[in-house]
Amino acid sequence: MRFIDTLDLSRFIFVADRGMCATPNLLHLLDHNNGYIISKSIKKCKKPDKEWILDNEGYIQKGNDFKQKSRTVKYKVSDPANPKKKREIVEKQVVYWSRKFYEREKAANKSFLEFVEKVRESPENSRITAIQAKSIKKYLRKEVLNKETGELIDSKTICSMLDDGKINAETELIGYYMVITSEVNMTDDEIIDTYHKLSRIEDQFRVMKGAFDARPIFVRKEEHISSHLLICMISLMVLRIIQQRIVEYQKTHTKDCKQTNLWEMGLSANRIQSALNKWTIDRLPGD
C-alpha cells in the first residue's frame, strides 16, 4: 500500500485478487478516498454468507452457464490503529456461478472426489496413508492411524470417519466466485467486467512469455532485444484484434449472443496460434 500512496491521482479504484482482501488494506484505501474491487474467498466466508450464496433466490440467470446476484451490506470492523475502535464498511458483494469455473475447480479436485467416492463404495479395500490422512484431515471426524505403518488401524472405519457435512459444504461451493467493492453504485456487470480485466492483464504476460517466447534468450544486442520485444508486442496486438473479432462474431451469430460474458476472449492464444500455423497458401492457376 505504500507504493499506492505515491501515485499522483485524485482517486482510483484498486483491483486485486483475494490475497489483498484484508481489513487494513480496505480501510487504508477508504481513508484516502479511494475505492476497491477485490475477490473474496468464499470458503472463508461466515455461515450466513455461504447460505446466501447457495440460496437460488435473487440470482439472475444468464443462459445455462452463468448466474449472478448481489447485495449491499454494512458491517463493523476493528480499527488496526485502535483495536477498541469500531469502523463501519459499506460495500457491495457480487457473487456468481460459472460453468467454466465449476469445471475447472472440479477438475482440480478430481483426485479427492474420486477418492471419497471409492471409499464410500468399497471401504474394506481402501487404505489411507499418513500423507493422505494429512491432506484430508479437515474432512475426517477423527484420526485412528497406525503410527508404524501410517495406515488406518481398521479400514472399515473410513466411512464413519469421513465428515459428509464438511465434504458436502466444500463441494457445494464449487463454481461460485465472490467479488466485493466499495463502488456500491456500479452495476453487477461493470463490477465483474472490471475485475476480470485483471485476469486479462495477467493473461498478456502469460501469452508473451509462453506462446510468443518474449524473453530474449536467443538475442544479445540491445537493438535485437528491442526488435524482438516490438515484434512480440505487435503480435500480441494482432492476436487481441482476432480474439475481439471472434467475440463480436459470436455476439451477432449465436442465439445466446446477449449472454456472452464481457471478459470472454473468443479463443485462447494457443488455439489461435495453432490454427494460424496450419494455414497454407496455394498459387491459383493464372496467378
PDB file of C-alpha atoms in Angstrom:
ATOM      1  CA  MET A   1       0.000   0.000   0.000  1.00  0.00           C
ATOM      2  CA  ARG A   2       2.969   2.353   0.472  1.00  0.00           C
ATOM      3  CA  PHE A   3       3.596   2.376  -3.279  1.00  0.00           C
ATOM      4  CA  ILE A   4      -0.052   3.247  -3.949  1.00  0.00           C
ATOM      5  CA  ASP A   5       0.246   6.286  -1.682  1.00  0.00           C
ATOM      6  CA  THR A   6       2.894   7.718  -4.019  1.00  0.00           C
ATOM      7  CA  LEU A   7       0.551   7.740  -7.023  1.00  0.00           C
ATOM      8  CA  ASP A   8      -0.402  11.251  -8.034  1.00  0.00           C
ATOM      9  CA  LEU A   9      -4.100  10.521  -8.592  1.00  0.00           C
ATOM     10  CA  SER A  10      -7.135  12.299  -7.188  1.00  0.00           C
ATOM     11  CA  ARG A  11      -8.955   8.976  -6.802  1.00  0.00           C
ATOM     12  CA  PHE A  12      -8.631   5.441  -8.136  1.00  0.00           C
ATOM     13  CA  ILE A  13     -10.250   2.027  -7.766  1.00  0.00           C
ATOM     14  CA  PHE A  14      -7.844  -0.676  -6.632  1.00  0.00           C
ATOM     15  CA  VAL A  15      -8.486  -4.008  -8.411  1.00  0.00           C
ATOM     16  CA  ALA A  16      -6.855  -7.103  -6.932  1.00  0.00           C
ATOM     17  CA  ASP A  17      -7.303 -10.788  -6.167  1.00  0.00           C
ATOM     18  CA  ARG A  18      -8.215 -12.311  -2.802  1.00  0.00           C
ATOM     19  CA  GLY A  19      -4.665 -12.061  -1.480  1.00  0.00           C
ATOM     20  CA  MET A  20      -5.263  -8.345  -0.879  1.00  0.00           C
ATOM     21  CA  CYS A  21      -8.650  -8.862   0.788  1.00  0.00           C
ATOM     22  CA  ALA A  22      -7.673  -7.772   4.296  1.00  0.00           C
ATOM     23  CA  THR A  23      -9.365  -5.248   6.567  1.00  0.00           C
ATOM     24  CA  PRO A  24      -6.271  -2.980   6.961  1.00  0.00           C
ATOM     25  CA  ASN A  25      -5.954  -2.738   3.167  1.00  0.00           C
ATOM     26  CA  LEU A  26      -9.627  -1.885   2.674  1.00  0.00           C
ATOM     27  CA  LEU A  27      -9.607   0.766   5.400  1.00  0.00           C
ATOM     28  CA  HIS A  28      -6.386   2.264   4.042  1.00  0.00           C
ATOM     29  CA  LEU A  29      -7.966   2.702   0.615  1.00  0.00           C
ATOM     30  CA  LEU A  30     -11.179   4.149   2.008  1.00  0.00           C
ATOM     31  CA  ASP A  31      -9.327   6.544   4.320  1.00  0.00           C
ATOM     32  CA  HIS A  32      -7.558   8.004   1.281  1.00  0.00           C
ATOM     33  CA  ASN A  33     -10.850   8.437  -0.618  1.00  0.00           C
ATOM     34  CA  ASN A  34     -10.081   5.568  -2.976  1.00  0.00           C
ATOM     35  CA  GLY A  35     -12.133   2.503  -3.867  1.00  0.00           C
ATOM     36  CA  TYR A  36     -11.606  -1.211  -4.369  1.00  0.00           C
ATOM     37  CA  ILE A  37     -12.832  -4.190  -6.348  1.00  0.00           C
ATOM     38  CA  ILE A  38     -11.357  -7.339  -4.814  1.00  0.00           C
ATOM     39  CA  SER A  39     -12.229 -11.029  -4.925  1.00  0.00           C
ATOM     40  CA  LYS A  40     -13.019 -12.746  -1.641  1.00  0.00           C
ATOM     41  CA  SER A  41     -12.555 -16.381  -0.653  1.00  0.00           C
ATOM     42  CA  ILE A  42     -15.991 -17.959  -0.328  1.00  0.00           C
ATOM     43  CA  LYS A  43     -14.582 -20.806   1.756  1.00  0.00           C
ATOM     44  CA  LYS A  44     -13.553 -18.276   4.404  1.00  0.00           C
ATOM     45  CA  CYS A  45     -16.972 -16.617   4.485  1.00  0.00           C
ATOM     46  CA  LYS A  46     -19.190 -16.961   7.544  1.00  0.00           C
ATOM     47  CA  LYS A  47     -22.043 -19.469   7.546  1.00  0.00           C
ATOM     48  CA  PRO A  48     -24.829 -16.875   6.891  1.00  0.00           C
ATOM     49  CA  ASP A  49     -22.878 -15.574   3.878  1.00  0.00           C
ATOM     50  CA  LYS A  50     -22.459 -19.090   2.477  1.00  0.00           C
ATOM     51  CA  GLU A  51     -26.179 -19.716   2.931  1.00  0.00           C
ATOM     52  CA  TRP A  52     -26.933 -16.535   0.979  1.00  0.00           C
ATOM     53  CA  ILE A  53     -24.549 -17.598  -1.778  1.00  0.00           C
ATOM     54  CA  LEU A  54     -26.140 -21.050  -2.133  1.00  0.00           C
ATOM     55  CA  ASP A  55     -29.705 -19.700  -1.949  1.00  0.00           C
ATOM     56  CA  ASN A  56     -31.115 -19.575  -5.505  1.00  0.00           C
ATOM     57  CA  GLU A  57     -33.315 -16.610  -4.647  1.00  0.00           C
ATOM     58  CA  GLY A  58     -32.113 -13.392  -6.258  1.00  0.00           C
ATOM     59  CA  TYR A  59     -29.920 -14.929  -8.932  1.00  0.00           C
ATOM     60  CA  ILE A  60     -30.184 -13.546 -12.451  1.00  0.00           C
ATOM     61  CA  GLN A  61     -29.762 -16.399 -14.915  1.00  0.00           C
ATOM     62  CA  LYS A  62     -27.685 -15.591 -17.996  1.00  0.00           C
ATOM     63  CA  GLY A  63     -28.007 -18.634 -20.200  1.00  0.00           C
ATOM     64  CA  ASN A  64     -27.411 -22.101 -18.788  1.00  0.00           C
ATOM     65  CA  ASP A  65     -23.793 -21.488 -17.845  1.00  0.00           C
ATOM     66  CA  PHE A  66     -23.849 -18.331 -15.758  1.00  0.00           C
ATOM     67  CA  LYS A  67     -25.844 -16.690 -12.982  1.00  0.00           C
ATOM     68  CA  GLN A  68     -25.190 -13.759 -10.674  1.00  0.00           C
ATOM     69  CA  LYS A  69     -26.662 -11.751  -7.819  1.00  0.00           C
ATOM     70  CA  SER A  70     -25.579  -9.003  -5.463  1.00  0.00           C
ATOM     71  CA  ARG A  71     -26.376  -7.158  -2.269  1.00  0.00           C
ATOM     72  CA  THR A  72     -25.132  -4.128  -0.355  1.00  0.00           C
ATOM     73  CA  VAL A  73     -24.027  -4.775   3.223  1.00  0.00           C
ATOM     74  CA  LYS A  74     -22.784  -2.829   6.227  1.00  0.00           C
ATOM     75  CA  TYR A  75     -20.508  -4.398   8.808  1.00  0.00           C
ATOM     76  CA  LYS A  76     -18.260  -3.390  11.676  1.00  0.00           C
ATOM     77  CA  VAL A  77     -14.501  -3.999  11.796  1.00  0.00           C
ATOM     78  CA  SER A  78     -11.789  -3.188  14.308  1.00  0.00           C
ATOM     79  CA  ASP A  79      -9.546  -0.264  13.504  1.00  0.00           C
ATOM     80  CA  PRO A  80      -5.959  -1.617  13.082  1.00  0.00           C
ATOM     81  CA  ALA A  81      -4.603   1.543  14.712  1.00  0.00           C
ATOM     82  CA  ASN A  82      -7.003   1.262  17.641  1.00  0.00           C
ATOM     83  CA  PRO A  83      -8.484  -2.248  18.121  1.00  0.00           C
ATOM     84  CA  LYS A  84     -11.028  -0.943  20.627  1.00  0.00           C
ATOM     85  CA  LYS A  85     -12.475   1.382  17.988  1.00  0.00           C
ATOM     86  CA  LYS A  86     -15.054   0.006  15.547  1.00  0.00           C
ATOM     87  CA  ARG A  87     -15.279   1.176  11.950  1.00  0.00           C
ATOM     88  CA  GLU A  88     -18.147   0.693   9.533  1.00  0.00           C
ATOM     89  CA  ILE A  89     -17.625  -0.513   5.979  1.00  0.00           C
ATOM     90  CA  VAL A  90     -20.330  -0.267   3.333  1.00  0.00           C
ATOM     91  CA  GLU A  91     -19.709  -2.496   0.339  1.00  0.00           C
ATOM     92  CA  LYS A  92     -21.419  -4.333  -2.465  1.00  0.00           C
ATOM     93  CA  GLN A  93     -20.995  -8.087  -2.716  1.00  0.00           C
ATOM     94  CA  VAL A  94     -21.375  -9.693  -6.126  1.00  0.00           C
ATOM     95  CA  VAL A  95     -21.460 -13.468  -6.329  1.00  0.00           C
ATOM     96  CA  TYR A  96     -21.727 -15.546  -9.482  1.00  0.00           C
ATOM     97  CA  TRP A  97     -21.667 -19.143 -10.619  1.00  0.00           C
ATOM     98  CA  SER A  98     -19.892 -20.011 -13.848  1.00  0.00           C
ATOM     99  CA  ARG A  99     -19.924 -23.418 -15.522  1.00  0.00           C
ATOM    100  CA  LYS A 100     -16.381 -22.867 -16.794  1.00  0.00           C
ATOM    101  CA  PHE A 101     -15.198 -22.044 -13.285  1.00  0.00           C
ATOM    102  CA  TYR A 102     -17.139 -25.049 -11.981  1.00  0.00           C
ATOM    103  CA  GLU A 103     -15.498 -27.435 -14.460  1.00  0.00           C
ATOM    104  CA  ARG A 104     -12.051 -26.024 -13.698  1.00  0.00           C
ATOM    105  CA  GLU A 105     -12.482 -26.371  -9.928  1.00  0.00           C
ATOM    106  CA  LYS A 106     -13.992 -29.818 -10.312  1.00  0.00           C
ATOM    107  CA  ALA A 107     -11.006 -30.941 -12.374  1.00  0.00           C
ATOM    108  CA  ALA A 108      -8.629 -29.523  -9.744  1.00  0.00           C
ATOM    109  CA  ASN A 109     -10.411 -31.554  -7.040  1.00  0.00           C
ATOM    110  CA  LYS A 110     -10.891 -34.642  -9.210  1.00  0.00           C
ATOM    111  CA  SER A 111      -8.477 -36.926  -7.336  1.00  0.00           C
ATOM    112  CA  PHE A 112     -10.005 -36.063  -3.955  1.00  0.00           C
ATOM    113  CA  LEU A 113     -13.598 -36.516  -5.159  1.00  0.00           C
ATOM    114  CA  GLU A 114     -12.702 -39.867  -6.758  1.00  0.00           C
ATOM    115  CA  PHE A 115     -11.008 -40.963  -3.535  1.00  0.00           C
ATOM    116  CA  VAL A 116     -14.094 -40.131  -1.449  1.00  0.00           C
ATOM    117  CA  GLU A 117     -16.336 -41.994  -3.879  1.00  0.00           C
ATOM    118  CA  LYS A 118     -14.016 -45.013  -3.819  1.00  0.00           C
ATOM    119  CA  VAL A 119     -14.056 -45.084  -0.010  1.00  0.00           C
ATOM    120  CA  ARG A 120     -17.831 -44.923   0.086  1.00  0.00           C
ATOM    121  CA  GLU A 121     -18.245 -47.699  -2.473  1.00  0.00           C
ATOM    122  CA  SER A 122     -15.607 -50.060  -1.086  1.00  0.00           C
ATOM    123  CA  PRO A 123     -14.279 -49.074   2.354  1.00  0.00           C
ATOM    124  CA  GLU A 124     -12.869 -52.546   3.054  1.00  0.00           C
ATOM    125  CA  ASN A 125     -10.483 -52.210   0.100  1.00  0.00           C
ATOM    126  CA  SER A 126      -9.391 -48.658   0.913  1.00  0.00           C
ATOM    127  CA  ARG A 127      -6.207 -47.592   2.615  1.00  0.00           C
ATOM    128  CA  ILE A 128      -5.188 -44.119   3.745  1.00  0.00           C
ATOM    129  CA  THR A 129      -1.501 -43.445   4.214  1.00  0.00           C
ATOM    130  CA  ALA A 130      -0.166 -40.890   6.668  1.00  0.00           C
ATOM    131  CA  ILE A 131       0.389 -38.431   3.801  1.00  0.00           C
ATOM    132  CA  GLN A 132      -3.174 -38.872   2.521  1.00  0.00           C
ATOM    133  CA  ALA A 133      -4.569 -38.542   6.032  1.00  0.00           C
ATOM    134  CA  LYS A 134      -2.789 -35.219   6.406  1.00  0.00           C
ATOM    135  CA  SER A 135      -4.245 -33.845   3.166  1.00  0.00           C
ATOM    136  CA  ILE A 136      -7.814 -34.867   4.058  1.00  0.00           C
ATOM    137  CA  LYS A 137      -7.509 -34.224   7.779  1.00  0.00           C
ATOM    138  CA  LYS A 138     -10.143 -31.486   7.774  1.00  0.00           C
ATOM    139  CA  TYR A 139     -12.672 -33.917   6.275  1.00  0.00           C
ATOM    140  CA  LEU A 140     -12.145 -36.583   8.957  1.00  0.00           C
ATOM    141  CA  ARG A 141     -14.055 -36.712  12.221  1.00  0.00           C
ATOM    142  CA  LYS A 142     -11.026 -38.239  13.944  1.00  0.00           C
ATOM    143  CA  GLU A 143      -7.765 -40.000  13.073  1.00  0.00           C
ATOM    144  CA  VAL A 144      -7.077 -43.607  14.007  1.00  0.00           C
ATOM    145  CA  LEU A 145      -3.679 -44.277  12.444  1.00  0.00           C
ATOM    146  CA  ASN A 146      -1.096 -46.948  12.997  1.00  0.00           C
ATOM    147  CA  LYS A 147       1.998 -44.935  13.951  1.00  0.00           C
ATOM    148  CA  GLU A 148       4.319 -47.566  12.455  1.00  0.00           C
ATOM    149  CA  THR A 149       2.652 -48.072   9.054  1.00  0.00           C
ATOM    150  CA  GLY A 150       0.805 -44.771   8.752  1.00  0.00           C
ATOM    151  CA  GLU A 151      -2.403 -46.606   7.781  1.00  0.00           C
ATOM    152  CA  LEU A 152      -5.774 -46.757   9.457  1.00  0.00           C
ATOM    153  CA  ILE A 153      -5.963 -49.411  12.162  1.00  0.00           C
ATOM    154  CA  ASP A 154      -9.329 -50.564  10.836  1.00  0.00           C
ATOM    155  CA  SER A 155     -10.108 -49.717   7.221  1.00  0.00           C
ATOM    156  CA  LYS A 156     -13.808 -50.364   7.822  1.00  0.00           C
ATOM    157  CA  THR A 157     -13.930 -47.202   9.918  1.00  0.00           C
ATOM    158  CA  ILE A 158     -13.017 -44.947   6.997  1.00  0.00           C
ATOM    159  CA  CYS A 159     -16.626 -44.233   6.009  1.00  0.00           C
ATOM    160  CA  SER A 160     -17.638 -43.346   9.538  1.00  0.00           C
ATOM    161  CA  MET A 161     -14.590 -41.091   9.844  1.00  0.00           C
ATOM    162  CA  LEU A 162     -15.423 -39.052   6.749  1.00  0.00           C
ATOM    163  CA  ASP A 163     -17.399 -35.960   7.697  1.00  0.00           C
ATOM    164  CA  ASP A 164     -20.013 -35.799   4.943  1.00  0.00           C
ATOM    165  CA  GLY A 165     -21.181 -32.419   6.191  1.00  0.00           C
ATOM    166  CA  LYS A 166     -17.785 -30.822   5.626  1.00  0.00           C
ATOM    167  CA  ILE A 167     -17.319 -32.553   2.280  1.00  0.00           C
ATOM    168  CA  ASN A 168     -20.751 -31.504   1.010  1.00  0.00           C
ATOM    169  CA  ALA A 169     -20.239 -27.945   2.250  1.00  0.00           C
ATOM    170  CA  GLU A 170     -16.993 -27.812   0.280  1.00  0.00           C
ATOM    171  CA  THR A 171     -18.310 -29.334  -2.942  1.00  0.00           C
ATOM    172  CA  GLU A 172     -21.493 -27.232  -2.925  1.00  0.00           C
ATOM    173  CA  LEU A 173     -19.391 -24.092  -3.336  1.00  0.00           C
ATOM    174  CA  ILE A 174     -17.573 -25.346  -6.429  1.00  0.00           C
ATOM    175  CA  GLY A 175     -18.152 -22.939  -9.309  1.00  0.00           C
ATOM    176  CA  TYR A 176     -19.060 -19.921  -7.164  1.00  0.00           C
ATOM    177  CA  TYR A 177     -16.998 -16.744  -7.030  1.00  0.00           C
ATOM    178  CA  MET A 178     -17.358 -13.553  -4.990  1.00  0.00           C
ATOM    179  CA  VAL A 179     -16.200 -10.015  -5.685  1.00  0.00           C
ATOM    180  CA  ILE A 180     -16.558  -7.211  -3.133  1.00  0.00           C
ATOM    181  CA  THR A 181     -16.393  -3.495  -3.886  1.00  0.00           C
ATOM    182  CA  SER A 182     -16.721  -0.086  -2.312  1.00  0.00           C
ATOM    183  CA  GLU A 183     -18.407   1.135  -5.509  1.00  0.00           C
ATOM    184  CA  VAL A 184     -21.986   0.348  -4.498  1.00  0.00           C
ATOM    185  CA  ASN A 185     -23.461   2.287  -7.438  1.00  0.00           C
ATOM    186  CA  MET A 186     -21.689   0.248 -10.104  1.00  0.00           C
ATOM    187  CA  THR A 187     -23.783  -2.408 -11.860  1.00  0.00           C
ATOM    188  CA  ASP A 188     -23.008  -6.082 -11.331  1.00  0.00           C
ATOM    189  CA  ASP A 189     -21.803  -6.438 -14.926  1.00  0.00           C
ATOM    190  CA  GLU A 190     -19.471  -3.448 -14.581  1.00  0.00           C
ATOM    191  CA  ILE A 191     -18.002  -4.857 -11.374  1.00  0.00           C
ATOM    192  CA  ILE A 192     -17.467  -8.342 -12.821  1.00  0.00           C
ATOM    193  CA  ASP A 193     -16.039  -6.995 -16.071  1.00  0.00           C
ATOM    194  CA  THR A 194     -13.692  -4.601 -14.248  1.00  0.00           C
ATOM    195  CA  TYR A 195     -12.431  -7.399 -12.016  1.00  0.00           C
ATOM    196  CA  HIS A 196     -11.851  -9.730 -14.942  1.00  0.00           C
ATOM    197  CA  LYS A 197      -9.732  -7.110 -16.669  1.00  0.00           C
ATOM    198  CA  LEU A 198      -7.197  -8.088 -14.015  1.00  0.00           C
ATOM    199  CA  SER A 199      -7.063 -11.584 -15.485  1.00  0.00           C
ATOM    200  CA  ARG A 200      -6.683 -10.042 -18.939  1.00  0.00           C
ATOM    201  CA  ILE A 201      -3.570  -8.213 -17.770  1.00  0.00           C
ATOM    202  CA  GLU A 202      -2.203 -11.424 -16.256  1.00  0.00           C
ATOM    203  CA  ASP A 203      -3.021 -13.229 -19.500  1.00  0.00           C
ATOM    204  CA  GLN A 204      -0.940 -10.720 -21.501  1.00  0.00           C
ATOM    205  CA  PHE A 205       2.163 -11.780 -19.573  1.00  0.00           C
ATOM    206  CA  ARG A 206       1.324 -15.487 -19.934  1.00  0.00           C
ATOM    207  CA  VAL A 207       0.960 -15.137 -23.699  1.00  0.00           C
ATOM    208  CA  MET A 208       4.095 -13.021 -24.045  1.00  0.00           C
ATOM    209  CA  LYS A 209       6.233 -15.456 -22.036  1.00  0.00           C
ATOM    210  CA  GLY A 210       4.545 -18.574 -23.404  1.00  0.00           C
ATOM    211  CA  ALA A 211       3.242 -18.549 -26.967  1.00  0.00           C
ATOM    212  CA  PHE A 212       5.432 -15.622 -28.100  1.00  0.00           C
ATOM    213  CA  ASP A 213       8.655 -16.530 -26.235  1.00  0.00           C
ATOM    214  CA  ALA A 214       9.082 -12.857 -25.325  1.00  0.00           C
ATOM    215  CA  ARG A 215      12.019 -13.494 -23.021  1.00  0.00           C
ATOM    216  CA  PRO A 216      15.043 -12.550 -25.170  1.00  0.00           C
ATOM    217  CA  ILE A 217      17.003 -15.750 -24.617  1.00  0.00           C
ATOM    218  CA  PHE A 218      18.466 -16.016 -28.123  1.00  0.00           C
ATOM    219  CA  VAL A 219      19.319 -12.334 -28.683  1.00  0.00           C
ATOM    220  CA  ARG A 220      22.118 -10.375 -27.057  1.00  0.00           C
ATOM    221  CA  LYS A 221      22.465  -6.915 -28.600  1.00  0.00           C
ATOM    222  CA  GLU A 222      20.236  -4.154 -27.277  1.00  0.00           C
ATOM    223  CA  GLU A 223      18.800  -3.326 -30.713  1.00  0.00           C
ATOM    224  CA  HIS A 224      17.987  -7.012 -31.296  1.00  0.00           C
ATOM    225  CA  ILE A 225      16.258  -7.267 -27.915  1.00  0.00           C
ATOM    226  CA  SER A 226      14.211  -4.141 -28.689  1.00  0.00           C
ATOM    227  CA  SER A 227      13.261  -5.508 -32.109  1.00  0.00           C
ATOM    228  CA  HIS A 228      12.291  -8.872 -30.620  1.00  0.00           C
ATOM    229  CA  LEU A 229      10.047  -7.265 -27.992  1.00  0.00           C
ATOM    230  CA  LEU A 230       8.498  -4.952 -30.607  1.00  0.00           C
ATOM    231  CA  ILE A 231       7.578  -7.947 -32.778  1.00  0.00           C
ATOM    232  CA  CYS A 232       6.050  -9.661 -29.736  1.00  0.00           C
ATOM    233  CA  MET A 233       4.002  -6.559 -28.892  1.00  0.00           C
ATOM    234  CA  ILE A 234       2.727  -6.231 -32.472  1.00  0.00           C
ATOM    235  CA  SER A 235       1.859  -9.950 -32.475  1.00  0.00           C
ATOM    236  CA  LEU A 236       0.001  -9.542 -29.191  1.00  0.00           C
ATOM    237  CA  MET A 237      -1.984  -6.617 -30.589  1.00  0.00           C
ATOM    238  CA  VAL A 238      -2.933  -8.614 -33.711  1.00  0.00           C
ATOM    239  CA  LEU A 239      -3.901 -11.572 -31.525  1.00  0.00           C
ATOM    240  CA  ARG A 240      -6.196  -9.391 -29.385  1.00  0.00           C
ATOM    241  CA  ILE A 241      -7.825  -7.956 -32.521  1.00  0.00           C
ATOM    242  CA  ILE A 242      -8.517 -11.509 -33.755  1.00  0.00           C
ATOM    243  CA  GLN A 243      -9.953 -12.501 -30.375  1.00  0.00           C
ATOM    244  CA  GLN A 244     -12.172  -9.406 -30.280  1.00  0.00           C
ATOM    245  CA  ARG A 245     -13.451 -10.134 -33.807  1.00  0.00           C
ATOM    246  CA  ILE A 246     -14.314 -13.682 -32.709  1.00  0.00           C
ATOM    247  CA  VAL A 247     -16.269 -12.335 -29.722  1.00  0.00           C
ATOM    248  CA  GLU A 248     -18.103  -9.835 -31.944  1.00  0.00           C
ATOM    249  CA  TYR A 249     -18.939 -12.617 -34.413  1.00  0.00           C
ATOM    250  CA  GLN A 250     -20.316 -14.792 -31.609  1.00  0.00           C
ATOM    251  CA  LYS A 251     -22.496 -11.935 -30.363  1.00  0.00           C
ATOM    252  CA  THR A 252     -24.094 -11.429 -33.781  1.00  0.00           C
ATOM    253  CA  HIS A 253     -24.317 -15.061 -34.976  1.00  0.00           C
ATOM    254  CA  THR A 254     -25.312 -17.069 -31.901  1.00  0.00           C
ATOM    255  CA  LYS A 255     -28.659 -17.399 -30.173  1.00  0.00           C
ATOM    256  CA  ASP A 256     -27.193 -16.617 -26.762  1.00  0.00           C
ATOM    257  CA  CYS A 257     -25.298 -13.582 -28.008  1.00  0.00           C
ATOM    258  CA  LYS A 258     -26.720 -11.382 -25.251  1.00  0.00           C
ATOM    259  CA  GLN A 259     -25.428 -13.802 -22.644  1.00  0.00           C
ATOM    260  CA  THR A 260     -21.823 -13.643 -23.833  1.00  0.00           C
ATOM    261  CA  ASN A 261     -19.678 -12.696 -20.860  1.00  0.00           C
ATOM    262  CA  LEU A 262     -17.920  -9.387 -21.242  1.00  0.00           C
ATOM    263  CA  TRP A 263     -14.467 -10.781 -20.459  1.00  0.00           C
ATOM    264  CA  GLU A 264     -14.548 -13.734 -22.899  1.00  0.00           C
ATOM    265  CA  MET A 265     -11.639 -13.790 -25.328  1.00  0.00           C
ATOM    266  CA  GLY A 266     -13.253 -15.909 -28.055  1.00  0.00           C
ATOM    267  CA  LEU A 267     -10.405 -18.407 -28.409  1.00  0.00           C
ATOM    268  CA  SER A 268      -7.230 -18.839 -26.391  1.00  0.00           C
ATOM    269  CA  ALA A 269      -3.922 -17.552 -27.724  1.00  0.00           C
ATOM    270  CA  ASN A 270      -2.585 -21.104 -28.115  1.00  0.00           C
ATOM    271  CA  ARG A 271      -5.596 -22.224 -30.183  1.00  0.00           C
ATOM    272  CA  ILE A 272      -5.350 -19.208 -32.474  1.00  0.00           C
ATOM    273  CA  GLN A 273      -1.597 -19.674 -32.858  1.00  0.00           C
ATOM    274  CA  SER A 274      -2.099 -23.365 -33.642  1.00  0.00           C
ATOM    275  CA  ALA A 275      -4.777 -22.547 -36.242  1.00  0.00           C
ATOM    276  CA  LEU A 276      -2.612 -19.885 -37.905  1.00  0.00           C
ATOM    277  CA  ASN A 277       0.334 -22.299 -38.076  1.00  0.00           C
ATOM    278  CA  LYS A 278      -1.835 -24.709 -40.069  1.00  0.00           C
ATOM    279  CA  TRP A 279      -2.729 -22.126 -42.689  1.00  0.00           C
ATOM    280  CA  THR A 280      -1.373 -22.796 -46.167  1.00  0.00           C
ATOM    281  CA  ILE A 281      -1.257 -20.654 -49.299  1.00  0.00           C
ATOM    282  CA  ASP A 282      -1.702 -22.154 -52.745  1.00  0.00           C
ATOM    283  CA  ARG A 283      -0.982 -20.444 -56.029  1.00  0.00           C
ATOM    284  CA  LEU A 284      -4.106 -20.405 -58.169  1.00  0.00           C
ATOM    285  CA  PRO A 285      -3.928 -21.064 -61.919  1.00  0.00           C
ATOM    286  CA  GLY A 286      -3.328 -17.831 -63.791  1.00  0.00           C
ATOM    287  CA  ASP A 287      -1.683 -16.020 -60.862  1.00  0.00           C
TER     288      ASP A 287
END
